[in-house]
PDB file of C-alpha atoms in Angstrom:
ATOM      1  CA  UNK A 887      -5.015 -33.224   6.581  1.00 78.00           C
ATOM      2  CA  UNK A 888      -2.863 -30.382   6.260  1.00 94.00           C
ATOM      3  CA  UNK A 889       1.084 -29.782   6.447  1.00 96.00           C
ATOM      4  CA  UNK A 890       3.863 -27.642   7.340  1.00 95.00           C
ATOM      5  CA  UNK A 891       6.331 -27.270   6.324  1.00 94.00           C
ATOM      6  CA  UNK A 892       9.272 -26.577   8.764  1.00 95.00           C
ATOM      7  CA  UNK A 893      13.028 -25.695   9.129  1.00 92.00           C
ATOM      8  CA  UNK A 894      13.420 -25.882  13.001  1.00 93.00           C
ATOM      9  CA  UNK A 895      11.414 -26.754  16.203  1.00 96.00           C
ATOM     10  CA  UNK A 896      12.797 -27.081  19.327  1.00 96.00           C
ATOM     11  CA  UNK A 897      12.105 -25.769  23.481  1.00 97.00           C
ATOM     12  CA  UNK A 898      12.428 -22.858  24.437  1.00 94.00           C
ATOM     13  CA  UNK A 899      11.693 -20.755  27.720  1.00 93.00           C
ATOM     14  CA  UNK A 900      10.045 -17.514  28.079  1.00 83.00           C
ATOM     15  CA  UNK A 901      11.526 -16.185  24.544  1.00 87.00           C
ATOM     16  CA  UNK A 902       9.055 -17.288  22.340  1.00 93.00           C
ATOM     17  CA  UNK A 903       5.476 -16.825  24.462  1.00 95.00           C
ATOM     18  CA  UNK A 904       5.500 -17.736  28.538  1.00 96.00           C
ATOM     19  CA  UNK A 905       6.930 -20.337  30.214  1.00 97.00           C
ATOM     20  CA  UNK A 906       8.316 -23.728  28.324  1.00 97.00           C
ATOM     21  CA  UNK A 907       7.495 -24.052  24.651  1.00 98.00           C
ATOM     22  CA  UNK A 908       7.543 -26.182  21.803  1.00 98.00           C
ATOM     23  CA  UNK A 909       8.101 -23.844  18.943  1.00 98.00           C
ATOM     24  CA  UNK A 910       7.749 -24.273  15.171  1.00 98.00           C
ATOM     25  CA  UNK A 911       9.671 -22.683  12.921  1.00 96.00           C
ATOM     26  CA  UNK A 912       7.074 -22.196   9.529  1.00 95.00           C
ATOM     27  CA  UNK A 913       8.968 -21.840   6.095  1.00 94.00           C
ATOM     28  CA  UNK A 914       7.922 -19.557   3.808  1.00 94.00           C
ATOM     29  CA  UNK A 915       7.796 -15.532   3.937  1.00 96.00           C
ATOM     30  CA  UNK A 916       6.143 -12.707   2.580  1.00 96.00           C
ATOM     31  CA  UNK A 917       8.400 -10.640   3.597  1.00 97.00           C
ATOM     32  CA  UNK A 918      11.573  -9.788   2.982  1.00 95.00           C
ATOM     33  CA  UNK A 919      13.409  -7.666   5.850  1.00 96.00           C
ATOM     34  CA  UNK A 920      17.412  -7.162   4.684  1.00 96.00           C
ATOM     35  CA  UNK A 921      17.976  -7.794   9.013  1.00 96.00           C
ATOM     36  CA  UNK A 922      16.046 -11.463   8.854  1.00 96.00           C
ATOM     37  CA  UNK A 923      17.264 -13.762  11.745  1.00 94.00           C
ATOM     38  CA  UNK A 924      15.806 -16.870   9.927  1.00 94.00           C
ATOM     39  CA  UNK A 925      16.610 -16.677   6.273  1.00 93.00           C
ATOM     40  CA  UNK A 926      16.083 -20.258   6.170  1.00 90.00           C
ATOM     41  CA  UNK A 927      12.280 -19.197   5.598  1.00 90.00           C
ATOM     42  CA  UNK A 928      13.171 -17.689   2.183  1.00 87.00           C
ATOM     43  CA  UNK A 929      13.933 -21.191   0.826  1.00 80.00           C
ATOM     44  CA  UNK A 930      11.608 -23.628  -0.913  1.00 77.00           C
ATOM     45  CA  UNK A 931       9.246 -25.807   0.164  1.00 78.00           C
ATOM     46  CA  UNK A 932      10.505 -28.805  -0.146  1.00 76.00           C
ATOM     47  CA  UNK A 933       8.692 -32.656   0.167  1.00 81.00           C
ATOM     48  CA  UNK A 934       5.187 -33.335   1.488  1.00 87.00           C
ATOM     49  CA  UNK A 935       5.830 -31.217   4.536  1.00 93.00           C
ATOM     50  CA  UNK A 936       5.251 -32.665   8.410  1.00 95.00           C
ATOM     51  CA  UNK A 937       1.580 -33.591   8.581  1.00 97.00           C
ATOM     52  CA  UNK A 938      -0.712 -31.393  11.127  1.00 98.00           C
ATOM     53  CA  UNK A 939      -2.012 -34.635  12.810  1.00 98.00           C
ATOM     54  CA  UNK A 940       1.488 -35.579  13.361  1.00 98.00           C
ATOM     55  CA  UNK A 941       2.516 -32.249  15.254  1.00 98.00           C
ATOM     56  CA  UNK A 942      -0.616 -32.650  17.011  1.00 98.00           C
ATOM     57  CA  UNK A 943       0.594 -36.189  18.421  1.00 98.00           C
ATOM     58  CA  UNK A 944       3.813 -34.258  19.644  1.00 98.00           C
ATOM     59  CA  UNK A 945       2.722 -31.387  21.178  1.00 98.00           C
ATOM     60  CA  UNK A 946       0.263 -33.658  23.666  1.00 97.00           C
ATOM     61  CA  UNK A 947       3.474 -36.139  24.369  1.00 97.00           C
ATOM     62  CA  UNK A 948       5.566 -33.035  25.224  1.00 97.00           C
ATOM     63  CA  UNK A 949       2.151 -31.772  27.054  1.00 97.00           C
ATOM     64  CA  UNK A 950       4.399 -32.368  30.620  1.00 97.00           C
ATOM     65  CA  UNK A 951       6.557 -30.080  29.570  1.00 97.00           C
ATOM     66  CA  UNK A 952       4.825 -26.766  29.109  1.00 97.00           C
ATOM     67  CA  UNK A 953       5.843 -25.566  32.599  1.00 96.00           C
ATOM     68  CA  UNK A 954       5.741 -21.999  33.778  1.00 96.00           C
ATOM     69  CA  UNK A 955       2.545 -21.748  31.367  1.00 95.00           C
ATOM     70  CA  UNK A 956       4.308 -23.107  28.261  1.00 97.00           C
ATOM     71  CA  UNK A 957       2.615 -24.271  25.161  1.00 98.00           C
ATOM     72  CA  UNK A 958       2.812 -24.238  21.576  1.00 98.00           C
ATOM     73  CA  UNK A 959       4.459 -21.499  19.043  1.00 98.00           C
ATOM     74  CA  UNK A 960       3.974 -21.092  15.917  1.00 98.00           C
ATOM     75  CA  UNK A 961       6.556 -18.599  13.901  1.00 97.00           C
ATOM     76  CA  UNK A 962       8.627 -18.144  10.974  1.00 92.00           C
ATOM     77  CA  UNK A 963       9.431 -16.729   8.355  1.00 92.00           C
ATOM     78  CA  UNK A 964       5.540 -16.187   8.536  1.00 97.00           C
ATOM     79  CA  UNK A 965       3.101 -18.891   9.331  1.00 97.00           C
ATOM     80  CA  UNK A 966       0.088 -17.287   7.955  1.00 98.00           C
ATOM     81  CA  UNK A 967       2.136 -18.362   4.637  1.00 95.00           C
ATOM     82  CA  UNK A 968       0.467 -21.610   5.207  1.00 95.00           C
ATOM     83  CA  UNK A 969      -2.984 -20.268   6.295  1.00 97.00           C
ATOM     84  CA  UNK A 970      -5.241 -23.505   6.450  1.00 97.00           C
ATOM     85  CA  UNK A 971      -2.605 -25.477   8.061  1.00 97.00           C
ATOM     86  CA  UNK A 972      -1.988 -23.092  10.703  1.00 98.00           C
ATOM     87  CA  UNK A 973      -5.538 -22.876  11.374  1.00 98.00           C
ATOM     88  CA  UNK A 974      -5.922 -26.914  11.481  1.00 98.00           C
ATOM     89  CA  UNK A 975      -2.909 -26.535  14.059  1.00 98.00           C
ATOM     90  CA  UNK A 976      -4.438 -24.210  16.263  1.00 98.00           C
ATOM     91  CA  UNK A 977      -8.058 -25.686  16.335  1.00 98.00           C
ATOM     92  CA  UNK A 978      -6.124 -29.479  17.630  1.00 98.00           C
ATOM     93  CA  UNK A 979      -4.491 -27.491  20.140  1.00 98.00           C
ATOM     94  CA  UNK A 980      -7.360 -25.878  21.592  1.00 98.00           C
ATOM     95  CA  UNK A 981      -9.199 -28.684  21.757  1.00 98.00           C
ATOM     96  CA  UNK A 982      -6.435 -30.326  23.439  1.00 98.00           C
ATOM     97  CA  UNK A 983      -6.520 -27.287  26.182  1.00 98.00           C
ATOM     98  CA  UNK A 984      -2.676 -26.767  25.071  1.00 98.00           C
ATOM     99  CA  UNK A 985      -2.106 -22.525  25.497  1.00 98.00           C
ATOM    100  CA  UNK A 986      -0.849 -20.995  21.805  1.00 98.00           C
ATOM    101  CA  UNK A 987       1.195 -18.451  20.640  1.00 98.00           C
ATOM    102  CA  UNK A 988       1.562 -17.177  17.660  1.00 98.00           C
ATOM    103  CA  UNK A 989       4.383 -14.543  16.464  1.00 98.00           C
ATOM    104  CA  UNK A 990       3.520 -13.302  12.622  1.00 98.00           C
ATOM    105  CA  UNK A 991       3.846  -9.802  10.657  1.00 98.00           C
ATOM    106  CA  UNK A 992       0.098  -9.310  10.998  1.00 98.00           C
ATOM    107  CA  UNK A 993      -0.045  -9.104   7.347  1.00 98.00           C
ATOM    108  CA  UNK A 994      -2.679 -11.745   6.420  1.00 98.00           C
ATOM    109  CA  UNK A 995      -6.358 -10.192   5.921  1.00 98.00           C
ATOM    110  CA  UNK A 996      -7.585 -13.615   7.735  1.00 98.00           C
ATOM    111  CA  UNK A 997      -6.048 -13.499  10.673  1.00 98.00           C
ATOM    112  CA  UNK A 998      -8.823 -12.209  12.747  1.00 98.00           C
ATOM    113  CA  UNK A 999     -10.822 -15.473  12.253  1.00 98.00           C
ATOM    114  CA  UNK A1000      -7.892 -16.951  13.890  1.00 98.00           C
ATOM    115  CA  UNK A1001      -7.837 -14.701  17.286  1.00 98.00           C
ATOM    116  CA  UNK A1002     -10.280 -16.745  18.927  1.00 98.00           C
ATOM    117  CA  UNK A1003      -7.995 -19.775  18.739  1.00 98.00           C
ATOM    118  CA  UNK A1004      -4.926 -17.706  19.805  1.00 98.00           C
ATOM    119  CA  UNK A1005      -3.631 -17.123  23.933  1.00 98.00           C
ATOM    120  CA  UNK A1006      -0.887 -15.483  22.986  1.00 98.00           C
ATOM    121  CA  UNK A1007      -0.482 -13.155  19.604  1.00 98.00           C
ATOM    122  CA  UNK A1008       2.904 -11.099  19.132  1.00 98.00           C
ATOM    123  CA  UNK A1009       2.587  -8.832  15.961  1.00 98.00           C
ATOM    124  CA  UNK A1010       6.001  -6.955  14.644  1.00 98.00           C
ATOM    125  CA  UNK A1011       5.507  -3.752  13.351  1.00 98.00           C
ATOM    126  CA  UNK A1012       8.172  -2.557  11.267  1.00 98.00           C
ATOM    127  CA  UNK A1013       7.702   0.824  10.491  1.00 98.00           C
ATOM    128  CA  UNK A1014       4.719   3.241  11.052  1.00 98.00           C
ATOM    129  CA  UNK A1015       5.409   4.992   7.278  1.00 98.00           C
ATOM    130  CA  UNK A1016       3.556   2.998   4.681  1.00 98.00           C
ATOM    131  CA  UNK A1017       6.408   3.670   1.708  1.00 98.00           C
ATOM    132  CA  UNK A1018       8.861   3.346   3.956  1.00 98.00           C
ATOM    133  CA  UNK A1019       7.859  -0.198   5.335  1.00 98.00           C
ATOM    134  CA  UNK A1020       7.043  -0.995   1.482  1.00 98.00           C
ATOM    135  CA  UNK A1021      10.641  -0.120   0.859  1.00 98.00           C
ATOM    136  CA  UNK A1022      12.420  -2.208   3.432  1.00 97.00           C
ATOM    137  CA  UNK A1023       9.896  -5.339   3.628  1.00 98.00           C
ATOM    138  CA  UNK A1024       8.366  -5.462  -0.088  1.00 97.00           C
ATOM    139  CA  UNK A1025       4.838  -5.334   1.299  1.00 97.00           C
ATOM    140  CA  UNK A1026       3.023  -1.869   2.666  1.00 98.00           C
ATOM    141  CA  UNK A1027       1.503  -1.350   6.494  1.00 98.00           C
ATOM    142  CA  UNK A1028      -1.910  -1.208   5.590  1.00 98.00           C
ATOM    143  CA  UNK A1029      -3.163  -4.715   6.805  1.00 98.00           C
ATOM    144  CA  UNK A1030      -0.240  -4.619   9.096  1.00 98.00           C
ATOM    145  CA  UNK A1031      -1.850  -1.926  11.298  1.00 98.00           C
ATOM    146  CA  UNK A1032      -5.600  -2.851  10.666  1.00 98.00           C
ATOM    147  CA  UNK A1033      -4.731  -5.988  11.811  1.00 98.00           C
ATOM    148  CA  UNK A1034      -3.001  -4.582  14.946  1.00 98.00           C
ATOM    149  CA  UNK A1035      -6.518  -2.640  16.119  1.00 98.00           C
ATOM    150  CA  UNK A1036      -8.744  -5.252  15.382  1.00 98.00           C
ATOM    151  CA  UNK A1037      -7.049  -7.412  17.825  1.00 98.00           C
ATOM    152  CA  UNK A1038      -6.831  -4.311  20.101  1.00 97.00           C
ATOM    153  CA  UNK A1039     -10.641  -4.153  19.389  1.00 97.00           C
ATOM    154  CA  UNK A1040     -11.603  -7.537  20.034  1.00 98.00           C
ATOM    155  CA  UNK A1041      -9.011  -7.570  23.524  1.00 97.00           C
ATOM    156  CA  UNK A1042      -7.128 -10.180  22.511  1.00 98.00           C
ATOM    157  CA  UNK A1043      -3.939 -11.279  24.517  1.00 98.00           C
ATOM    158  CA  UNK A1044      -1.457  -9.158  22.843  1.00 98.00           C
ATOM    159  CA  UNK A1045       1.875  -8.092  22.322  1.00 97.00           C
ATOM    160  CA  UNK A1046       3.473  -5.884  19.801  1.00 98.00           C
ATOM    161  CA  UNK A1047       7.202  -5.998  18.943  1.00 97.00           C
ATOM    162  CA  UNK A1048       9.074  -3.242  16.621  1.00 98.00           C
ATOM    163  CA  UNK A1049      12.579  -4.067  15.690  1.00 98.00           C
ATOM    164  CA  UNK A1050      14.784  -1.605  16.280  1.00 98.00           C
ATOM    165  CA  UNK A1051      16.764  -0.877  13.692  1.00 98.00           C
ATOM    166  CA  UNK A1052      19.269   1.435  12.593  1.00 98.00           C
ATOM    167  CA  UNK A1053      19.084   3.914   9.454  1.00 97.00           C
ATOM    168  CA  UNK A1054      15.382   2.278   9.215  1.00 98.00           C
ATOM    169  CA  UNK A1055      13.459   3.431  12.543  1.00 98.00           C
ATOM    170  CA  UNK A1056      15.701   4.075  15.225  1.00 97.00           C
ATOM    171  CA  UNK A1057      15.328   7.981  15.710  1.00 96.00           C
ATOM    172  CA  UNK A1058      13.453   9.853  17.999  1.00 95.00           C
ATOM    173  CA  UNK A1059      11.091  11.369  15.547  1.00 97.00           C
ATOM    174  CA  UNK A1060      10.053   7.714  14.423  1.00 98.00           C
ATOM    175  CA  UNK A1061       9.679   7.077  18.187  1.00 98.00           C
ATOM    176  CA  UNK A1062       7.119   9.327  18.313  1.00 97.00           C
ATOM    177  CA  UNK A1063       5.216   8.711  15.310  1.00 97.00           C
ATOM    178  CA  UNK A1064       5.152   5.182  16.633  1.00 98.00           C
ATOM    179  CA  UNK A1065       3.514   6.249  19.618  1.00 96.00           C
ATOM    180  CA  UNK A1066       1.193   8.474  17.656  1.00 95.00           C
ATOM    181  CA  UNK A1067       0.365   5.598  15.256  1.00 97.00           C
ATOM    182  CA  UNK A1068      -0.504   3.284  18.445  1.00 96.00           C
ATOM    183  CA  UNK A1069      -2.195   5.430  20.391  1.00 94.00           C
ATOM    184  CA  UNK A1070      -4.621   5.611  17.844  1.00 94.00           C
ATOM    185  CA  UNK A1071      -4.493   1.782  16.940  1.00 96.00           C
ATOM    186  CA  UNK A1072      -5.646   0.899  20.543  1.00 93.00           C
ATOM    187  CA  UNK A1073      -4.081   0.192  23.912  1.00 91.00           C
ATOM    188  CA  UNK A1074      -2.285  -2.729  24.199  1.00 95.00           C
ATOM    189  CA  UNK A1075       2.074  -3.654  25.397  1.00 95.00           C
ATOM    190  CA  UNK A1076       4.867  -2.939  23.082  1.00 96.00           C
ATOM    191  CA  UNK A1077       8.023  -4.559  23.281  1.00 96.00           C
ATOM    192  CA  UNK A1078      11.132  -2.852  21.695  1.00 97.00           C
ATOM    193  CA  UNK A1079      13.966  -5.090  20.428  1.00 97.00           C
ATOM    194  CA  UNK A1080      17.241  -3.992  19.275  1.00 97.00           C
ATOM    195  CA  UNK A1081      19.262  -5.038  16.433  1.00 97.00           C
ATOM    196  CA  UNK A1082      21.293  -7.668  16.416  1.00 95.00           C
ATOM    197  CA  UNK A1083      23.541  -9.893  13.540  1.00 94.00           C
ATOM    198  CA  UNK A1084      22.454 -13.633  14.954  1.00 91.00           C
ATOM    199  CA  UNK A1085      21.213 -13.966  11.556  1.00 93.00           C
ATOM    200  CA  UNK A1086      23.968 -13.204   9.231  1.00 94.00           C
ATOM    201  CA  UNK A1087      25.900 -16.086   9.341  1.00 94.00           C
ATOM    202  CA  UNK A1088      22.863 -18.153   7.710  1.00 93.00           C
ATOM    203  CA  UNK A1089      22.282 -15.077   5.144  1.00 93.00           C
ATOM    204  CA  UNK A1090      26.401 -16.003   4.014  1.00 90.00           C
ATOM    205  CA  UNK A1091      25.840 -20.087   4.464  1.00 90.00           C
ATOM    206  CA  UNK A1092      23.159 -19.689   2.004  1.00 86.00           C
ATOM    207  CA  UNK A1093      24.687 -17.666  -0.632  1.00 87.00           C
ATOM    208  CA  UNK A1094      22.512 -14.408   0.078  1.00 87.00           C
ATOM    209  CA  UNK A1095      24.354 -10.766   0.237  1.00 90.00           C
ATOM    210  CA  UNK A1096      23.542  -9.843   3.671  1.00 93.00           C
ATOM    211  CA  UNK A1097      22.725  -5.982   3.311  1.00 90.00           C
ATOM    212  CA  UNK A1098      22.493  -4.032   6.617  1.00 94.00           C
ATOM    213  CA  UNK A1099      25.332  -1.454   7.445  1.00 92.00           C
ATOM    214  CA  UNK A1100      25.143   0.570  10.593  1.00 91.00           C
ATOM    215  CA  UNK A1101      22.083  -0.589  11.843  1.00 96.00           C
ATOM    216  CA  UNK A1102      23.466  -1.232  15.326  1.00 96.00           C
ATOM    217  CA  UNK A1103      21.311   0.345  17.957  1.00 97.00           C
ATOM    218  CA  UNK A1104      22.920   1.652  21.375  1.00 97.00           C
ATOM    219  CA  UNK A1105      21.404   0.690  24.943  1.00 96.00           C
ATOM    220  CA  UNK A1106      21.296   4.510  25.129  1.00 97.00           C
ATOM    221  CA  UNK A1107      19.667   4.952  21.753  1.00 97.00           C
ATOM    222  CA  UNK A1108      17.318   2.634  22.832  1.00 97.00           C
ATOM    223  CA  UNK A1109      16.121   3.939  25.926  1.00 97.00           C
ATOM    224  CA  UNK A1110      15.160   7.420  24.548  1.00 97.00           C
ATOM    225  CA  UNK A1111      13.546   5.739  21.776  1.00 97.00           C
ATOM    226  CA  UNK A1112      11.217   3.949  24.901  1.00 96.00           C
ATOM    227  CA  UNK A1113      11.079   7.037  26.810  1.00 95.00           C
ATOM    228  CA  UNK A1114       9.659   8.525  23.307  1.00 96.00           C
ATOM    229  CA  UNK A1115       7.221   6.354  22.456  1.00 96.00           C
ATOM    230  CA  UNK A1116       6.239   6.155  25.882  1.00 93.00           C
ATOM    231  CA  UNK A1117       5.377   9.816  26.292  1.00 92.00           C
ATOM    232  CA  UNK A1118       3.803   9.897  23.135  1.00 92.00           C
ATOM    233  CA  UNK A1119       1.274   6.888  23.885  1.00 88.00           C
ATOM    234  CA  UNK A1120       0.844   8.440  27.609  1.00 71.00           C
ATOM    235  CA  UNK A1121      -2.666   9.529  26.990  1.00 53.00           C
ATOM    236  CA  UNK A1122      -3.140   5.702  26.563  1.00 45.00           C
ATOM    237  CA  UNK A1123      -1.198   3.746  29.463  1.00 44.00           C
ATOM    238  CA  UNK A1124       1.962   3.055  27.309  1.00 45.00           C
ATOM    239  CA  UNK A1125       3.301  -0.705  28.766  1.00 49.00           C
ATOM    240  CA  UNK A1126       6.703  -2.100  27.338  1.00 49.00           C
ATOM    241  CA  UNK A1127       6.686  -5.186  29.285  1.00 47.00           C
ATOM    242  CA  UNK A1128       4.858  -8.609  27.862  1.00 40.00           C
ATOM    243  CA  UNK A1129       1.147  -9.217  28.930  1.00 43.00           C
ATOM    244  CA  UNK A1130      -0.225 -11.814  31.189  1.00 38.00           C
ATOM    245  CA  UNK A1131      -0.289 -14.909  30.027  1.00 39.00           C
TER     246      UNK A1131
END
């Protein structure tokens, strides 16, 4: 039996996947974006970890719950960090008939094995620039995007995010290179999310320098960089709302 190892669960509606959720909050990161809501996932593991079996056993007591086409999340930091757990998680839940969501970086070479298993994936692309994603995560875009159009290619349920950020790839000109980059990727929704400092308190609880200066992204800002990308991916059907459930 597997673990995971964890540093917050808890409901919540329609952020985190549709309808009412029990979500899972999977230490450990391969990553390492300066704007991080959840530095928490940069810590440690630390014990034996919550058994799989035993978040099994809660998700089908807290089965009544998943109104509004709720269900189980899995997210981070990265839970493809702990790759055979997350797998043992998903397979319980299927057969269970409980929907799943899962919100990663899309930088794990496995993860196609686990789209069958998967209602609901949400992918974050970062930046469409290989050295420049290299420069603000620590990792390169390579798997990043191959893993975006192979779940394009095998029409899975998904939904890709791009933080909005700042100084990192908040022009116009990224816009559409972005919409260049996923036009060619496949056809699938894109969700845009703007900066925001939720997480720097925890970066300054923890000791850690928190980095970002004059990253803050304008309503305004942000609507040309949708109108942008959207023109760009036209040929396409460019969405920016979520996907059915």
């Amino acid at each position: 039996m597997q673990t995971m190892h964890l540093f917050k669960k808890g409901f919540s509606f329609a952020v985190d996947g549709p309808g009412n959720r029990l979500v899972y909050h999977m230490r450990g990161c391969n990553f390492r974006c300066p704007w991080c809501a959840n530095p928490e996932c940069f810590l440690p593991f630390e014990g034996p970890g919550e058994p799989v079996e035993d978040i099994l056993k809660e998700a089908e007591q807290a089965a009544p719950l998943f109104i509004a086409g709720g269900g189980v999340t899995f997210t981070g930091g990265e839970p493809t960090c702990r790759f055979p757990a997350l797998r043992e998680a998903l397979e319980g839940l299927k057969e269970r008939k409980i929907h799943t969501c899962v919100e990663s970086n899309a930088s794990h070479p496995d993860l196609p094995s686990l789209f069958p298993l998967i209602d609901l994936l949400i992918l974050d692309c970062k930046h469409y620039d290989d050295a420049a994603h290299r420069r603000w995560t620590g990792q390169g875009n390579g798997q990043v995007l191959a893993n975006i159009a192979a779940a394009a290619d095998a029409g899975a349920n998904l939904l890709v995010r791009i933080p909005l950020i700042g100084g990192v790839n908040a022009s116009e000109s990224a816009a559409a290179a972005f919409g260049a980059l996923f036009h060619r990727l496949g056809d699938f929704p894109v969700q845009v999310l703007r900066y925001h400092e939720f997480g720097k308190p925890k970066w300054e609880q923890q000791g850690l320098a928190y980095a970002m200066r004059g990253a803050d992204v304008s309503p305004a800002q942000a609507e040309r960089f949708e109108d942008t990308l959207r023109t760009a991916r036209r040929p396409c059907g460019c969405n920016l709302s979520s996907p059915s459930e």
